[in-house]
């Protein structure tokens, strides 16, 4: 409705949250992975249609974030495995994700449009053997 009525300010910047799972797969996560993959289409279609109006959209793709929910779902052994497989050796903090969103929503990120920013300490790029 905001887009159809031109209710957004000039140069509006939108940020959506997805997950590194939009481009990775694992068993028993079919619906989750598909829903996250749809966000890629949303961002790409948005910039094709609305960038000429001065709007931008980017996505933040968190990895495994150290939250109470993560700690309740994953075992200590699973968390240690993820930390071992992460180049930085630790889980991402929620504040790291928030700072990425804040930067993308700010005028400081002008020129950044249609990007998918992974906030995962390198976990989705490199795996330890």
Short mmCIF file of C-alpha atoms in Angstrom, two decimals:
data_model
loop_
_atom_site.label_atom_id
_atom_site.label_comp_id
_atom_site.label_asym_id
_atom_site.label_seq_id
_atom_site.Cartn_x
_atom_site.Cartn_y
_atom_site.Cartn_z
CA UNK A 1 0.00 0.00 0.00
CA UNK A 2 2.84 2.40 0.80
CA UNK A 3 4.41 1.79 -2.60
CA UNK A 4 1.16 2.03 -4.55
CA UNK A 5 0.23 5.33 -2.89
CA UNK A 6 3.75 6.77 -3.11
CA UNK A 7 3.66 7.21 0.66
CA UNK A 8 7.36 6.55 1.15
CA UNK A 9 9.83 9.37 1.50
CA UNK A 10 12.26 10.07 -1.30
CA UNK A 11 15.23 7.73 -1.17
CA UNK A 12 13.50 5.36 1.29
CA UNK A 13 15.78 2.55 2.39
CA UNK A 14 14.29 -0.81 3.32
CA UNK A 15 16.03 -3.72 4.97
CA UNK A 16 14.60 -7.22 5.23
CA UNK A 17 15.86 -10.06 7.38
CA UNK A 18 16.43 -13.44 5.85
CA UNK A 19 18.99 -16.07 6.82
CA UNK A 20 22.10 -17.68 5.42
CA UNK A 21 19.72 -20.60 4.81
CA UNK A 22 18.28 -18.76 1.80
CA UNK A 23 21.23 -20.09 -0.19
CA UNK A 24 22.14 -23.21 1.81
CA UNK A 25 20.21 -26.43 2.32
CA UNK A 26 19.90 -29.03 5.03
CA UNK A 27 17.61 -31.95 5.64
CA UNK A 28 14.21 -31.52 7.27
CA UNK A 29 14.16 -27.75 6.70
CA UNK A 30 12.34 -27.66 3.34
CA UNK A 31 9.69 -25.05 4.17
CA UNK A 32 12.10 -22.83 6.09
CA UNK A 33 14.67 -22.83 3.28
CA UNK A 34 12.03 -22.15 0.63
CA UNK A 35 10.57 -19.24 2.61
CA UNK A 36 14.01 -17.68 3.03
CA UNK A 37 14.82 -18.21 -0.66
CA UNK A 38 11.68 -16.25 -1.57
CA UNK A 39 13.22 -13.18 0.05
CA UNK A 40 15.89 -13.16 -2.65
CA UNK A 41 13.14 -12.82 -5.26
CA UNK A 42 11.48 -10.08 -3.20
CA UNK A 43 14.66 -8.00 -3.03
CA UNK A 44 15.59 -8.52 -6.68
CA UNK A 45 12.07 -7.70 -7.92
CA UNK A 46 11.82 -4.70 -5.64
CA UNK A 47 15.01 -3.09 -6.92
CA UNK A 48 14.01 -3.76 -10.53
CA UNK A 49 10.64 -2.05 -10.05
CA UNK A 50 11.28 0.61 -7.43
CA UNK A 51 14.92 1.71 -7.71
CA UNK A 52 13.93 4.19 -10.45
CA UNK A 53 11.81 5.95 -7.80
CA UNK A 54 14.88 6.30 -5.56
CA UNK A 55 14.02 3.45 -3.18
CA UNK A 56 16.46 0.77 -2.14
CA UNK A 57 16.15 -2.61 -0.48
CA UNK A 58 18.80 -4.87 0.96
CA UNK A 59 18.71 -8.04 3.04
CA UNK A 60 20.64 -9.09 6.11
CA UNK A 61 21.31 -12.81 6.33
CA UNK A 62 22.23 -13.78 9.89
CA UNK A 63 23.95 -17.06 10.58
CA UNK A 64 23.64 -18.81 13.92
CA UNK A 65 22.95 -16.02 16.40
CA UNK A 66 23.76 -16.48 20.07
CA UNK A 67 20.31 -16.06 21.63
CA UNK A 68 18.38 -17.85 24.38
CA UNK A 69 16.33 -19.56 21.64
CA UNK A 70 19.48 -20.85 19.91
CA UNK A 71 20.81 -22.14 23.21
CA UNK A 72 17.49 -23.89 23.94
CA UNK A 73 17.32 -25.57 20.51
CA UNK A 74 20.95 -26.56 19.97
CA UNK A 75 22.99 -28.75 22.27
CA UNK A 76 26.30 -27.54 23.68
CA UNK A 77 27.98 -30.01 21.35
CA UNK A 78 26.22 -28.54 18.30
CA UNK A 79 27.16 -25.00 19.33
CA UNK A 80 30.80 -26.02 19.79
CA UNK A 81 30.76 -27.64 16.32
CA UNK A 82 29.40 -24.45 14.74
CA UNK A 83 31.98 -22.34 16.58
CA UNK A 84 34.72 -24.70 15.37
CA UNK A 85 33.45 -24.40 11.78
CA UNK A 86 33.34 -20.60 11.98
CA UNK A 87 36.53 -18.72 11.06
CA UNK A 88 35.95 -16.24 13.91
CA UNK A 89 35.42 -19.15 16.32
CA UNK A 90 32.18 -17.84 17.79
CA UNK A 91 28.50 -17.31 17.16
CA UNK A 92 27.16 -14.00 15.93
CA UNK A 93 25.60 -11.66 18.49
CA UNK A 94 22.19 -10.07 17.96
CA UNK A 95 23.90 -6.68 18.24
CA UNK A 96 26.00 -7.53 15.16
CA UNK A 97 22.83 -8.15 13.15
CA UNK A 98 21.25 -4.95 14.48
CA UNK A 99 24.29 -2.88 13.50
CA UNK A 100 24.20 -4.25 9.95
CA UNK A 101 20.50 -3.38 9.66
CA UNK A 102 21.12 0.08 11.10
CA UNK A 103 23.93 0.79 8.65
CA UNK A 104 21.93 -0.41 5.65
CA UNK A 105 19.01 1.79 6.69
CA UNK A 106 21.24 4.84 7.07
CA UNK A 107 22.35 7.39 4.45
CA UNK A 108 25.91 6.12 4.96
CA UNK A 109 25.08 3.10 2.81
CA UNK A 110 23.98 5.09 -0.25
CA UNK A 111 24.82 3.14 -3.38
CA UNK A 112 24.24 -0.20 -1.67
CA UNK A 113 21.11 -1.65 -3.25
CA UNK A 114 19.89 -5.20 -3.82
CA UNK A 115 22.59 -6.73 -1.65
CA UNK A 116 22.47 -9.75 0.64
CA UNK A 117 24.77 -9.13 3.59
CA UNK A 118 25.75 -12.23 5.53
CA UNK A 119 26.34 -11.64 9.22
CA UNK A 120 27.72 -15.01 10.27
CA UNK A 121 31.40 -14.54 11.15
CA UNK A 122 32.26 -16.32 7.88
CA UNK A 123 30.46 -19.56 8.81
CA UNK A 124 28.59 -19.95 5.51
CA UNK A 125 31.74 -19.35 3.44
CA UNK A 126 34.30 -21.59 5.08
CA UNK A 127 33.99 -24.91 6.87
CA UNK A 128 36.71 -26.48 8.99
CA UNK A 129 37.65 -30.03 8.03
#
